[in-house]
mmCIF file of C-alpha atoms and ligand atoms in Angstrom:
data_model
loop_
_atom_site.group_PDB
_atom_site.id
_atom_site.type_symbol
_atom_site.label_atom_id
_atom_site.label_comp_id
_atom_site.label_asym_id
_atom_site.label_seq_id
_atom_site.Cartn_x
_atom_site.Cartn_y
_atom_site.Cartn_z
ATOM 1 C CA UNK A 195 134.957 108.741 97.718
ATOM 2 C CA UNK A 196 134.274 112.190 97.297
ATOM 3 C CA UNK A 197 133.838 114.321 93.931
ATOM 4 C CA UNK A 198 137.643 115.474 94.248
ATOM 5 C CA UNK A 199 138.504 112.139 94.014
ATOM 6 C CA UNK A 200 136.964 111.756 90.153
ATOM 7 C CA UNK A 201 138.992 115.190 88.920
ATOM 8 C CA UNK A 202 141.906 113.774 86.622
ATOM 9 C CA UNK A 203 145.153 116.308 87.563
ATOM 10 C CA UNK A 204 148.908 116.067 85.913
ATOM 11 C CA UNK A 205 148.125 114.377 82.772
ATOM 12 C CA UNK A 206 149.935 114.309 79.075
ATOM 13 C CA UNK A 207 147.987 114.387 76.359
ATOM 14 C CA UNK A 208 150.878 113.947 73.899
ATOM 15 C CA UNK A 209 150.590 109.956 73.449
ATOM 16 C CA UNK A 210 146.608 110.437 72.138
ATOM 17 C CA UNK A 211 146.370 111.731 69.286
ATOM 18 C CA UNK A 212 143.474 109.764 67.569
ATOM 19 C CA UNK A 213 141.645 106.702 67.701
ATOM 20 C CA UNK A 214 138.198 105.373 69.049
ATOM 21 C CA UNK A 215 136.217 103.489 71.656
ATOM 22 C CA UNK A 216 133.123 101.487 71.334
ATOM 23 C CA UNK A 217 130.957 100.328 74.511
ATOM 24 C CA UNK A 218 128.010 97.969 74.717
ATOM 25 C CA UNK A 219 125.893 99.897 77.611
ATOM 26 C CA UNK A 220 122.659 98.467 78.643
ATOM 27 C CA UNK A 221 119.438 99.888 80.332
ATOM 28 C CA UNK A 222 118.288 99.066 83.583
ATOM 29 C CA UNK A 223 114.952 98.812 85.193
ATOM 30 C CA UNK A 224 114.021 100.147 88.770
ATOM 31 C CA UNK A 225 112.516 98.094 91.381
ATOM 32 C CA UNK A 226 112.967 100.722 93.737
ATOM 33 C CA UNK A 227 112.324 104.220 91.889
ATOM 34 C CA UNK A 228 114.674 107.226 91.779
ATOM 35 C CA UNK A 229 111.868 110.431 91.668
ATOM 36 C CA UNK A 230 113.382 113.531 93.022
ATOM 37 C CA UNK A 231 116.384 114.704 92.875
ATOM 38 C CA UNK A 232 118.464 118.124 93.795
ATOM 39 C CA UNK A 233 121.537 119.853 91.844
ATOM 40 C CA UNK A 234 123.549 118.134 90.654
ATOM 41 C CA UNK A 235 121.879 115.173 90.227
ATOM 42 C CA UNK A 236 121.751 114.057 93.405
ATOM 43 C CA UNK A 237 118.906 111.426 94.237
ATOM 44 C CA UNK A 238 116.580 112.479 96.834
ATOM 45 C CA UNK A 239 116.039 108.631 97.753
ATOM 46 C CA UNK A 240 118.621 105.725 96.754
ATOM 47 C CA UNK A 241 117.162 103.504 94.358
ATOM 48 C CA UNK A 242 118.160 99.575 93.261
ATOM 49 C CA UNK A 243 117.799 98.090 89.787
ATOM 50 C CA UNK A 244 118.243 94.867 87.357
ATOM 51 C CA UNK A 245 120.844 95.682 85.010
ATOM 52 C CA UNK A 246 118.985 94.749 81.411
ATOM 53 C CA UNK A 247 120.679 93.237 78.781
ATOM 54 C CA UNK A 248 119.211 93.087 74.847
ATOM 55 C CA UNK A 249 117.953 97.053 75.604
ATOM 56 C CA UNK A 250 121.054 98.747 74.755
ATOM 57 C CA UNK A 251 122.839 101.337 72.756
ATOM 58 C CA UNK A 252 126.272 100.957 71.320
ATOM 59 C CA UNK A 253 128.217 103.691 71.017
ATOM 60 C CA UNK A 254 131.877 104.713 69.101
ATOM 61 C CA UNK A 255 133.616 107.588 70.306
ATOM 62 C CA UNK A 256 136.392 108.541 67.978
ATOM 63 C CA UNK A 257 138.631 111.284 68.626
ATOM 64 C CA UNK A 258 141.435 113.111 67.082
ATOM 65 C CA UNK A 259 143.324 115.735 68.775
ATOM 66 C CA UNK A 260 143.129 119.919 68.151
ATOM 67 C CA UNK A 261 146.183 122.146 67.468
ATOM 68 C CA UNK A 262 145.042 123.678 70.440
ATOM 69 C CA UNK A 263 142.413 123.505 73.363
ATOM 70 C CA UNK A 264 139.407 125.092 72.151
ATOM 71 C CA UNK A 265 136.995 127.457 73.611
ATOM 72 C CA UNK A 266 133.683 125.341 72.912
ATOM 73 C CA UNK A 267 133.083 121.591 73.120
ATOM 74 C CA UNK A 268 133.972 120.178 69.121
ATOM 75 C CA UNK A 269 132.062 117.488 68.688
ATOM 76 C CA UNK A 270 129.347 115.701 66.577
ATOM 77 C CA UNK A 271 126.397 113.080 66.694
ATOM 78 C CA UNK A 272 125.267 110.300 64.560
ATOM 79 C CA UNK A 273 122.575 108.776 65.665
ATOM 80 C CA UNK A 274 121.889 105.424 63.935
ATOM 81 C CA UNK A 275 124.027 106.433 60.642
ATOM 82 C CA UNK A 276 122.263 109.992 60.740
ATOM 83 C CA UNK A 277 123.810 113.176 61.602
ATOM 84 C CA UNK A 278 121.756 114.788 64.652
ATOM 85 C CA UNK A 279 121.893 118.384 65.489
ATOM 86 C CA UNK A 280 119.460 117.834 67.429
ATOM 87 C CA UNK A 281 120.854 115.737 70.284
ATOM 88 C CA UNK A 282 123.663 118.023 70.213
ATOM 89 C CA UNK A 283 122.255 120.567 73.288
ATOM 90 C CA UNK A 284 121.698 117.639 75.631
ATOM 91 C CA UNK A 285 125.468 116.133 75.004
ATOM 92 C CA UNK A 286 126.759 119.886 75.302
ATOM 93 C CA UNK A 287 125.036 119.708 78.665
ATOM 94 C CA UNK A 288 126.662 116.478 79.701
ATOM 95 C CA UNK A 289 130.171 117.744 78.791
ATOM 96 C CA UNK A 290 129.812 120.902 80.465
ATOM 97 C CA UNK A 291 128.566 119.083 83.690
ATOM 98 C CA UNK A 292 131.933 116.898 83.760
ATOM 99 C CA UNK A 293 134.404 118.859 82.585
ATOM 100 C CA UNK A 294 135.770 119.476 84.959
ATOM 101 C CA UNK A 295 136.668 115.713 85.673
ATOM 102 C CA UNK A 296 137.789 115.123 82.279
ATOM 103 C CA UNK A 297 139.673 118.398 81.447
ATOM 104 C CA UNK A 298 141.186 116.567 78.484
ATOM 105 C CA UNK A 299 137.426 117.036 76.713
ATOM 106 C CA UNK A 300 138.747 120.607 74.967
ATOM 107 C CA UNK A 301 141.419 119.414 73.403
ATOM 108 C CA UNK A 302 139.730 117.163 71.014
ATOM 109 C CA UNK A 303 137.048 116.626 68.383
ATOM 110 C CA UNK A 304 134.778 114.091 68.857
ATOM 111 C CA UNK A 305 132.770 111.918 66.598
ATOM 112 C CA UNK A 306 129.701 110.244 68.627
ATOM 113 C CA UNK A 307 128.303 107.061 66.668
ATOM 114 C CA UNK A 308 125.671 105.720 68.127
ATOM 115 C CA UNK A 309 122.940 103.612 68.143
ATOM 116 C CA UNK A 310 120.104 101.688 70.117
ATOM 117 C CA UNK A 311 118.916 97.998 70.287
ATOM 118 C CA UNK A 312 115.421 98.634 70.331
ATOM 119 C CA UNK A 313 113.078 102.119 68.546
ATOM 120 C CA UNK A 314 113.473 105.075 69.616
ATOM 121 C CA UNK A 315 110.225 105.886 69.968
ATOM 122 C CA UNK A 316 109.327 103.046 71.575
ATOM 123 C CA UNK A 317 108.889 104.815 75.414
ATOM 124 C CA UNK A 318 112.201 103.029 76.344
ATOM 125 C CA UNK A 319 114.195 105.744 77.784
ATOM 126 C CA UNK A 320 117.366 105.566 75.976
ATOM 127 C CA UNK A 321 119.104 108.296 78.331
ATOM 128 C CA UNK A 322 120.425 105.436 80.910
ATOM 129 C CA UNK A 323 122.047 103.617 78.002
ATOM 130 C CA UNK A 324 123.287 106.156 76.171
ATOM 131 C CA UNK A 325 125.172 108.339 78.949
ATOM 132 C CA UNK A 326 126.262 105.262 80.179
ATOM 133 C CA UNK A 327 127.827 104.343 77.224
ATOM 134 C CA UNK A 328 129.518 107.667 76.467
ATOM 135 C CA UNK A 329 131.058 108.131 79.860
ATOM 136 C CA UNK A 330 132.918 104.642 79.387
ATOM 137 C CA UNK A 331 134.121 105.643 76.310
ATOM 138 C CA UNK A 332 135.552 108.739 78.105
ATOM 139 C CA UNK A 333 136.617 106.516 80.584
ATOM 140 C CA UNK A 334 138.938 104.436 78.185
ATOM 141 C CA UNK A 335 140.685 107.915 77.294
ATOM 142 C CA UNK A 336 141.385 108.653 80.620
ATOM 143 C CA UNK A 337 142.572 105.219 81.459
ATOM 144 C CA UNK A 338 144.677 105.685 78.508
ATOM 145 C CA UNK A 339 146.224 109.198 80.160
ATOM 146 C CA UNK A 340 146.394 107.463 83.355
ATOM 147 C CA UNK A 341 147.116 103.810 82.732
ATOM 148 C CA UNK A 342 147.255 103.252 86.817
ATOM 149 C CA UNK A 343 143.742 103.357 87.588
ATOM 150 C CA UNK A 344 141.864 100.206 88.643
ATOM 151 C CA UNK A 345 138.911 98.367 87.487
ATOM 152 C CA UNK A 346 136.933 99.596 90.689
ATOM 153 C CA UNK A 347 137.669 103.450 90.028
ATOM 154 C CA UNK A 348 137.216 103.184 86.305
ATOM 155 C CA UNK A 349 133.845 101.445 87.261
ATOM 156 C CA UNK A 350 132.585 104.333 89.645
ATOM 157 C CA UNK A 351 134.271 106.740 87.786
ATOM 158 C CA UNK A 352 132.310 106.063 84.770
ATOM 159 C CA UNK A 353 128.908 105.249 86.571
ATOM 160 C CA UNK A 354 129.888 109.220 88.604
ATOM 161 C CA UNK A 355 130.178 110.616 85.197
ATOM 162 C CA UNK A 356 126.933 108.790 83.558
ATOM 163 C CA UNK A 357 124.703 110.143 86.548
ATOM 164 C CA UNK A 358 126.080 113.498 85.417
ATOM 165 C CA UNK A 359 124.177 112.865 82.087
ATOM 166 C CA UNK A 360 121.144 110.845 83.533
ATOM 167 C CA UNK A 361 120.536 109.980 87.131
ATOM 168 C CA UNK A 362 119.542 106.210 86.161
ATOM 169 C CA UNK A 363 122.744 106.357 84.279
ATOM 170 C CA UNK A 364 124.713 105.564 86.924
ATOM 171 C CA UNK A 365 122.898 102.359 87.050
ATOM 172 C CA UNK A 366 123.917 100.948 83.697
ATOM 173 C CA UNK A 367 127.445 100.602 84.178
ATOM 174 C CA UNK A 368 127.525 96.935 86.151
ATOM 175 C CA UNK A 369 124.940 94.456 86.982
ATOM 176 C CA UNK A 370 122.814 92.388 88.114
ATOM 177 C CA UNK A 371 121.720 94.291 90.674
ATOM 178 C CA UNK A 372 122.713 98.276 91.383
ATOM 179 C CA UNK A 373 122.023 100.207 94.167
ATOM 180 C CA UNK A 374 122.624 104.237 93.709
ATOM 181 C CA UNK A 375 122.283 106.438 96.353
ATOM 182 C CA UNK A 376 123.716 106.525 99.894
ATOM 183 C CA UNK A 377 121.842 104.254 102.663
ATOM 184 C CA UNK A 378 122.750 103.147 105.594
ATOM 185 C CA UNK A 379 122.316 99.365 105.631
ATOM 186 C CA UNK A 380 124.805 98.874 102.539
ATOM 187 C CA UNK A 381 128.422 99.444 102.647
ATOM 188 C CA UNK A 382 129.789 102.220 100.201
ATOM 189 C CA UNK A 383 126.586 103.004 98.611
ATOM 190 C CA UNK A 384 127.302 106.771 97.355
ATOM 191 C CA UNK A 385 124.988 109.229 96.328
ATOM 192 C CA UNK A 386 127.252 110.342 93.571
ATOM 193 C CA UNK A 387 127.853 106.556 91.595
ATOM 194 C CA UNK A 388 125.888 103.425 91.715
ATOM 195 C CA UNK A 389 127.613 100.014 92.894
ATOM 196 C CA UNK A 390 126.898 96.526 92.048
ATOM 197 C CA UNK A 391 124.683 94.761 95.532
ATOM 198 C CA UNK A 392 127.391 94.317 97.509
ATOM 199 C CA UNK A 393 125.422 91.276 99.188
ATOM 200 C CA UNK A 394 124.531 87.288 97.872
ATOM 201 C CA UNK A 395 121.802 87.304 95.288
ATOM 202 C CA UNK A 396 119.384 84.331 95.794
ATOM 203 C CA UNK A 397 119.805 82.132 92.975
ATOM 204 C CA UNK A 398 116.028 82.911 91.815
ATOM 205 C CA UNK A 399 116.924 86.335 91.433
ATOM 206 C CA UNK A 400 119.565 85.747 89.032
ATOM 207 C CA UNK A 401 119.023 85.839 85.328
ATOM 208 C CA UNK A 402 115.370 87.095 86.184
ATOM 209 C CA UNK A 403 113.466 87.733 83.704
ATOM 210 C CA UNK A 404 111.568 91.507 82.250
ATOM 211 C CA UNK A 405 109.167 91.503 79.192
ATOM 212 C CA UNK A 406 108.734 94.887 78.302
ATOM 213 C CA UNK A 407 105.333 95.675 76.736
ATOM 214 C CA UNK A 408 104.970 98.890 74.262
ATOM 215 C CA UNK A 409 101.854 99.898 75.618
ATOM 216 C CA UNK A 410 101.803 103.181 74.310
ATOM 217 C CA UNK A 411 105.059 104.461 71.914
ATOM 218 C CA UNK A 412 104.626 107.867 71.693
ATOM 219 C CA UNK A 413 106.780 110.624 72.992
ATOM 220 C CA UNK A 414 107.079 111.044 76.616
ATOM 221 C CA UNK A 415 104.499 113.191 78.425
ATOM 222 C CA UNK A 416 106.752 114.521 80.730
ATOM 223 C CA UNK A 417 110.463 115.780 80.618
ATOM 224 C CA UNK A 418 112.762 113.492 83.263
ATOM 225 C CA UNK A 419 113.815 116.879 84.657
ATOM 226 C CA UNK A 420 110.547 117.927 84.844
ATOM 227 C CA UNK A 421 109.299 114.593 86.407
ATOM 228 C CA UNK A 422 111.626 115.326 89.091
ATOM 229 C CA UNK A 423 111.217 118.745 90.221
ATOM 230 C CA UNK A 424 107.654 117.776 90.627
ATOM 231 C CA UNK A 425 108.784 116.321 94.111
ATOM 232 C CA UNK A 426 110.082 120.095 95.146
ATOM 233 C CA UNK A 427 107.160 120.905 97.081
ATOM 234 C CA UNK A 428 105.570 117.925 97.052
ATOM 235 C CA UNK A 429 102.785 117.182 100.146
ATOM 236 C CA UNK A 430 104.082 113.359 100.003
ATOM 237 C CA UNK A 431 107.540 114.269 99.625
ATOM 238 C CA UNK A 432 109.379 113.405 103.055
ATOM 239 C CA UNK A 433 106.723 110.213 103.345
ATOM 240 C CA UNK A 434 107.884 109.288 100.073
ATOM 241 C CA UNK A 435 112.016 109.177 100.127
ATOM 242 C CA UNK A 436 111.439 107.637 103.618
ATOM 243 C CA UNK A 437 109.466 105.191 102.306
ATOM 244 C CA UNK A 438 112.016 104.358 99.477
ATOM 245 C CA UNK A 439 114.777 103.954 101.906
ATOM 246 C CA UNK A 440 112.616 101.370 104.172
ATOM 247 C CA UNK A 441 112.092 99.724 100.769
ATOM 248 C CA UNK A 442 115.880 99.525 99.923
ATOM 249 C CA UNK A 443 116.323 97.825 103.743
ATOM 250 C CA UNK A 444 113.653 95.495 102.694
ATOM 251 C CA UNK A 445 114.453 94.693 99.409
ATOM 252 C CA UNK A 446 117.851 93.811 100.217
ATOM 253 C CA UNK A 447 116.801 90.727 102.642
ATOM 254 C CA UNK A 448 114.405 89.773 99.930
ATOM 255 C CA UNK A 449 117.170 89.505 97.148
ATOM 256 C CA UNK A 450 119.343 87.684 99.897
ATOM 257 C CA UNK A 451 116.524 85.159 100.836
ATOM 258 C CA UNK A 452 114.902 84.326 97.482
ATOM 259 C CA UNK A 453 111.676 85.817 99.367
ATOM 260 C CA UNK A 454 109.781 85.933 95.922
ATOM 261 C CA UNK A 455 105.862 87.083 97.566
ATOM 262 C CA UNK A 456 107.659 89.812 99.492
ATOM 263 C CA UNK A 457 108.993 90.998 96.266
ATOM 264 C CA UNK A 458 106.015 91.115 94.053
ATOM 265 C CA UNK A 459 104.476 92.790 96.608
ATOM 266 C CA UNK A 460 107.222 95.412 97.065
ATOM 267 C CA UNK A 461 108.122 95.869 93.371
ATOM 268 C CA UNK A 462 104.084 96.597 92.435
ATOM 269 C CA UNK A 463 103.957 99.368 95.135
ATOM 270 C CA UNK A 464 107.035 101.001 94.039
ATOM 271 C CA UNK A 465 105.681 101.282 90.550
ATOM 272 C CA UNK A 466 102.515 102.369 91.960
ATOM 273 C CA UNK A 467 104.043 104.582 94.317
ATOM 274 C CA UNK A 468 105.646 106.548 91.366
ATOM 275 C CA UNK A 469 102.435 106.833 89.606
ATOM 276 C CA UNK A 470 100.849 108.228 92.625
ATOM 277 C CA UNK A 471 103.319 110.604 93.168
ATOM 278 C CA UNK A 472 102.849 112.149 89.693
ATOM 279 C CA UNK A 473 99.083 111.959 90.011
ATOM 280 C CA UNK A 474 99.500 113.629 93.175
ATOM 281 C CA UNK A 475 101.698 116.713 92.017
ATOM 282 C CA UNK A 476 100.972 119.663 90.667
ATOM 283 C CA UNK A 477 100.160 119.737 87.644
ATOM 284 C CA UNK A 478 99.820 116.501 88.228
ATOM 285 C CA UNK A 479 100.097 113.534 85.372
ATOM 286 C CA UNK A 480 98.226 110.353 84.440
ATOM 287 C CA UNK A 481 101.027 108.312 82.257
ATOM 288 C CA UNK A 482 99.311 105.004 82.297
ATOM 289 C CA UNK A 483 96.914 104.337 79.730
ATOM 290 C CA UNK A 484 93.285 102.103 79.779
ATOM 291 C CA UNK A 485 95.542 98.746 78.179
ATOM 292 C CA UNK A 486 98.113 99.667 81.176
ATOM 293 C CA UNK A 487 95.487 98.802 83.865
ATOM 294 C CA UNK A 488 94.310 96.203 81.639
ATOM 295 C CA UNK A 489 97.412 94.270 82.073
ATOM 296 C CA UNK A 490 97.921 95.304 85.477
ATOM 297 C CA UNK A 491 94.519 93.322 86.329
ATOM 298 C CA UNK A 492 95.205 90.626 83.875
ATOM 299 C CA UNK A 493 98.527 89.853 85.741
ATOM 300 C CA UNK A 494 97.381 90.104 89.074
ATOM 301 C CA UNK A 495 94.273 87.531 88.086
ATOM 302 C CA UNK A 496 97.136 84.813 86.589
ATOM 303 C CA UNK A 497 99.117 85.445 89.624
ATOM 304 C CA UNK A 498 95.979 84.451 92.199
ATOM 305 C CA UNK A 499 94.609 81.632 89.665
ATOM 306 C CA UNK A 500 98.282 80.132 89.454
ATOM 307 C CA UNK A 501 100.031 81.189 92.226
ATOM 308 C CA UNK A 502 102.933 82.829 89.840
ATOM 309 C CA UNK A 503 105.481 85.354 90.996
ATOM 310 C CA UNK A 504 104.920 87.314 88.144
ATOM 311 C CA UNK A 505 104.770 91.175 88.933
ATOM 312 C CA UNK A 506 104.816 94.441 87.031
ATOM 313 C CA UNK A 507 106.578 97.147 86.896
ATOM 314 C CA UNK A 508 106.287 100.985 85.837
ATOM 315 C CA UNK A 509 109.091 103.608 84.477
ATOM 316 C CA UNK A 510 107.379 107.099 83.973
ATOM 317 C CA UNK A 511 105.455 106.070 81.099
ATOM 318 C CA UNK A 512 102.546 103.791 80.172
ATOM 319 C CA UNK A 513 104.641 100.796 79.141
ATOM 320 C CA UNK A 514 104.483 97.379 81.184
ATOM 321 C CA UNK A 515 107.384 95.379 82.151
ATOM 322 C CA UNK A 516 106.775 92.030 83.363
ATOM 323 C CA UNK A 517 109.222 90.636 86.107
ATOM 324 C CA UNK A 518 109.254 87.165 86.478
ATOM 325 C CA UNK A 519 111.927 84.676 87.843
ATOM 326 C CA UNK A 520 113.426 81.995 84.772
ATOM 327 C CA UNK A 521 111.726 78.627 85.540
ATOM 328 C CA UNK A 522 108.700 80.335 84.725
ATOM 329 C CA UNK A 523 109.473 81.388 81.529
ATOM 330 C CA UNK A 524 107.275 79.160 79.641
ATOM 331 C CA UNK A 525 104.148 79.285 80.821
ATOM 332 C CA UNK A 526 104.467 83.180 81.138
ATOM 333 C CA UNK A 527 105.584 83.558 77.898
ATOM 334 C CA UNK A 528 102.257 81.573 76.809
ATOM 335 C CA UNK A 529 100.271 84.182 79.080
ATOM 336 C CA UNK A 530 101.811 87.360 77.757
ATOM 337 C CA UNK A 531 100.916 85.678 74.435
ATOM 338 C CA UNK A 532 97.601 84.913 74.401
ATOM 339 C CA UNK A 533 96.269 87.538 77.145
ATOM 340 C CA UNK A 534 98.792 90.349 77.038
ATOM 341 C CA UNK A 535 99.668 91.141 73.543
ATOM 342 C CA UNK A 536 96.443 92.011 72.432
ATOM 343 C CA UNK A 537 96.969 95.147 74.980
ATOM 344 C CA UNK A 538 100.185 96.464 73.012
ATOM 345 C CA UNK A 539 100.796 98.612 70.252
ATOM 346 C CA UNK A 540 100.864 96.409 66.897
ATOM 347 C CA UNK A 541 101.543 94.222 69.866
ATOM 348 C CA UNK A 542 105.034 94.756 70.397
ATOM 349 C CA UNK A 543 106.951 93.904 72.814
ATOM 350 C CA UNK A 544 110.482 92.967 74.028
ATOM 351 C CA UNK A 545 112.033 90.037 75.769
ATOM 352 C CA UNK A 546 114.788 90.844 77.974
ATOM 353 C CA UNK A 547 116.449 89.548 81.267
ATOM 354 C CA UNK A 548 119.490 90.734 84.010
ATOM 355 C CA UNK A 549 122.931 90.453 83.113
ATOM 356 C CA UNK A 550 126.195 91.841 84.063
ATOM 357 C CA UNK A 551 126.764 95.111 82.578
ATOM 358 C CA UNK A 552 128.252 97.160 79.876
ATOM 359 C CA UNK A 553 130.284 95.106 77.592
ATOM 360 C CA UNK A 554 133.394 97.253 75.750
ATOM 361 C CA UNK A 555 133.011 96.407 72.285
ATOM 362 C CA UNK A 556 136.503 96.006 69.574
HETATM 363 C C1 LIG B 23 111.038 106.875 86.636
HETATM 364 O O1 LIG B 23 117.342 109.074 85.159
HETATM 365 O O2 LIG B 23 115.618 109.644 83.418
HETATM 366 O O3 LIG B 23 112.842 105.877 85.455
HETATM 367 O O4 LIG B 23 118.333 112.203 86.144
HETATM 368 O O5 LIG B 23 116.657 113.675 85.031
HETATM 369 O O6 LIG B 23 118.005 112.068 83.657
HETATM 370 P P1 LIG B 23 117.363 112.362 85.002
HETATM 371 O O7 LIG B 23 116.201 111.306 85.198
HETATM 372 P P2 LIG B 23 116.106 109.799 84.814
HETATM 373 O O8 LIG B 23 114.914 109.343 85.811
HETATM 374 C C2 LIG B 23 114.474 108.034 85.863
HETATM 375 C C3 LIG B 23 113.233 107.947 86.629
HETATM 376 C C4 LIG B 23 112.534 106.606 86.619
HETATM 377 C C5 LIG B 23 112.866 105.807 87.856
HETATM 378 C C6 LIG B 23 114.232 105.148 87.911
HETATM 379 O O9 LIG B 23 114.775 104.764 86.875
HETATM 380 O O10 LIG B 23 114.716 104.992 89.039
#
């Protein structure tokens, strides 16, 4: 599919007239890491992830038709029962970006309601969520307009539209497993949508589990956008997008086989990797903090005294999440308490696991 295939044509707006939609839209985590992208919001590298399921934001479009198209985007934000002005420049951004998709967006005034499962300040990035979760919404009006369209389009039509907000957007749409980005090895990947692993997932890869550890809740240190363009120009650059495709060829015999060393192993350097990268650019960053390594050596000790599959992983931030397959649960879940919390702000934390996707919500 290309991008004229997402622009909605011939439609009648005179059936909707008001109403709302509500979506359930989770996060997802990386395992391997979109860093790098070009205009507009294409990924330099295709990336995979586990579709998350207790991180998420709801959101509640309502909408109510104008007298007449306007000339600006009417629309406003409440954000956890408070009215935001200040998210507005971001949405406006996002509606510009698809517009031309959606052309119905002028022609009515929106109320967004909206609010996340876990704090916002907690250094979960809520931008994968929340796009997500607004472009499904918009999704439901257009499937209203256009009653015809199937569960696949509405699917990569909403997951085209979320990357438009957020690359990792366009991961939060289905689950367990999403790959985004166009690579060779697996049919109908797209640079411009994500779609579910189009292969068997082992059973120990399903349900698997993330603890996400607030290591440090403070604002992030670097801008997404600004994350990115640090890989314009960047010596590792080419090394590094090649290496993330090898890692997609590699990853997706691992999910297949239930190869469970191969993926600790692959999931820690991809983390790593991204650290590096940023360490490595200019300016460059440090986003881990002293308790990050601290749990980074305490895992890797349990994992040689015990033989565990546990692993880490890294988003662009100092936060921890700990991958680990079900059975395990227990006994990890006694580790992270009695080593791991002591490393987390007013040790918090937050238990998650994969699951299938955005839920619509009535
Ligand atoms: C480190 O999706 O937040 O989490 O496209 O600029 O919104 P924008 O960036 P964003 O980048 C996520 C980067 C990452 C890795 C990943 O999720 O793949």
């Amino acid at each position: 599919m290309t991008e004229k295939d997402f622009i909605l044509k011939d439609f009648d707006l005179t059936g909707l007239t008001s109403g709302s939609f509500s979506w359930e839209s989770p996060s997802n985590i990386a395992l391997v890491k979109y860093w790098g992208k070009s205009d507009p919001q294409i990924p330099k590298n295709p990336s995979i992830s586990f579709t998350l399921n207790n991180c998420h934001t709801l959101t509640t479009l309502e909408y109510k038709k104008n007298e007449e198209p306007s000339d600006d985007y009417r629309f406003e934000v409440i954000f956890e029962g408070k009215k935001r002005g200040d998210f507005k420049p971001k949405i406006e951004k996002f509606l510009k970006r698809i517009e031309s998709y959606v052309p119905f967006i002028r022609s009515y005034s929106f109320i967004i309601k909206t609010e996340n499962s876990f704090p916002h300040s907690s250094g979960i990035a809520s931008s994968a969520s929340g796009m997500s979760a607004l472009a499904l919404c918009l999704m439901n009006m257009e499937k209203k307009l256009n009653p015809e369209i199937t569960k696949e389009y509405f699917n990569r039509k909403a997951s085209f539209l979320a990357r438009l907000g957020s690359g990792s957007a366009a991961r939060s749409i289905e689950g367990e497993l999403v790959v985004w980005g166009e690579h060779r090895e697996i049919p109908e990947s797209s640079d411009l949508y994500g779609i579910k692993f189009p292969f068997k997932i082992h059973p120990d890869f399903r349900n698997y589990q993330d603890t996400i550890l607030l290591v440090d809740k403070g604002q992030k240190q670097v801008s997404s956008t600004l994350g990115h363009n640090l890989m314009i120009d960047h010596p590792f650059a080419e090394q590094r997008f090649d290496q993330a495709r090898k890692n997609i060829s590699a990853l997706t015999k691992i999910l297949q086989e239930g190869n469970l060393k191969s993926f600790v192993k692959l999931v820690e350097s991809e983390a790593l990797t991204l650290h590096a990268m940023m360490m490595t650019s200019d300016p460059n960053f440090i986003l881990m903090k002293p308790n990050t390594l601290k749990i980074i050596e305490k895992i890797r000790e349990y994992r040689k005294q015990t033989g565990s599959d546990i692993c880490f992983t890294l988003d662009a931030g100092a936060n921890v999440h700990v991958l680990f397959p079900e059975r395990e649960k227990e006994s990890i879940n006694t580790f992270i308490n009695n080593e791991l919390l002591a490393f987390c702000q007013k040790k918090q934390y937050i238990c998650d696991h994969t699951d299938k996707g955005a839920k619509e919500v009535n």
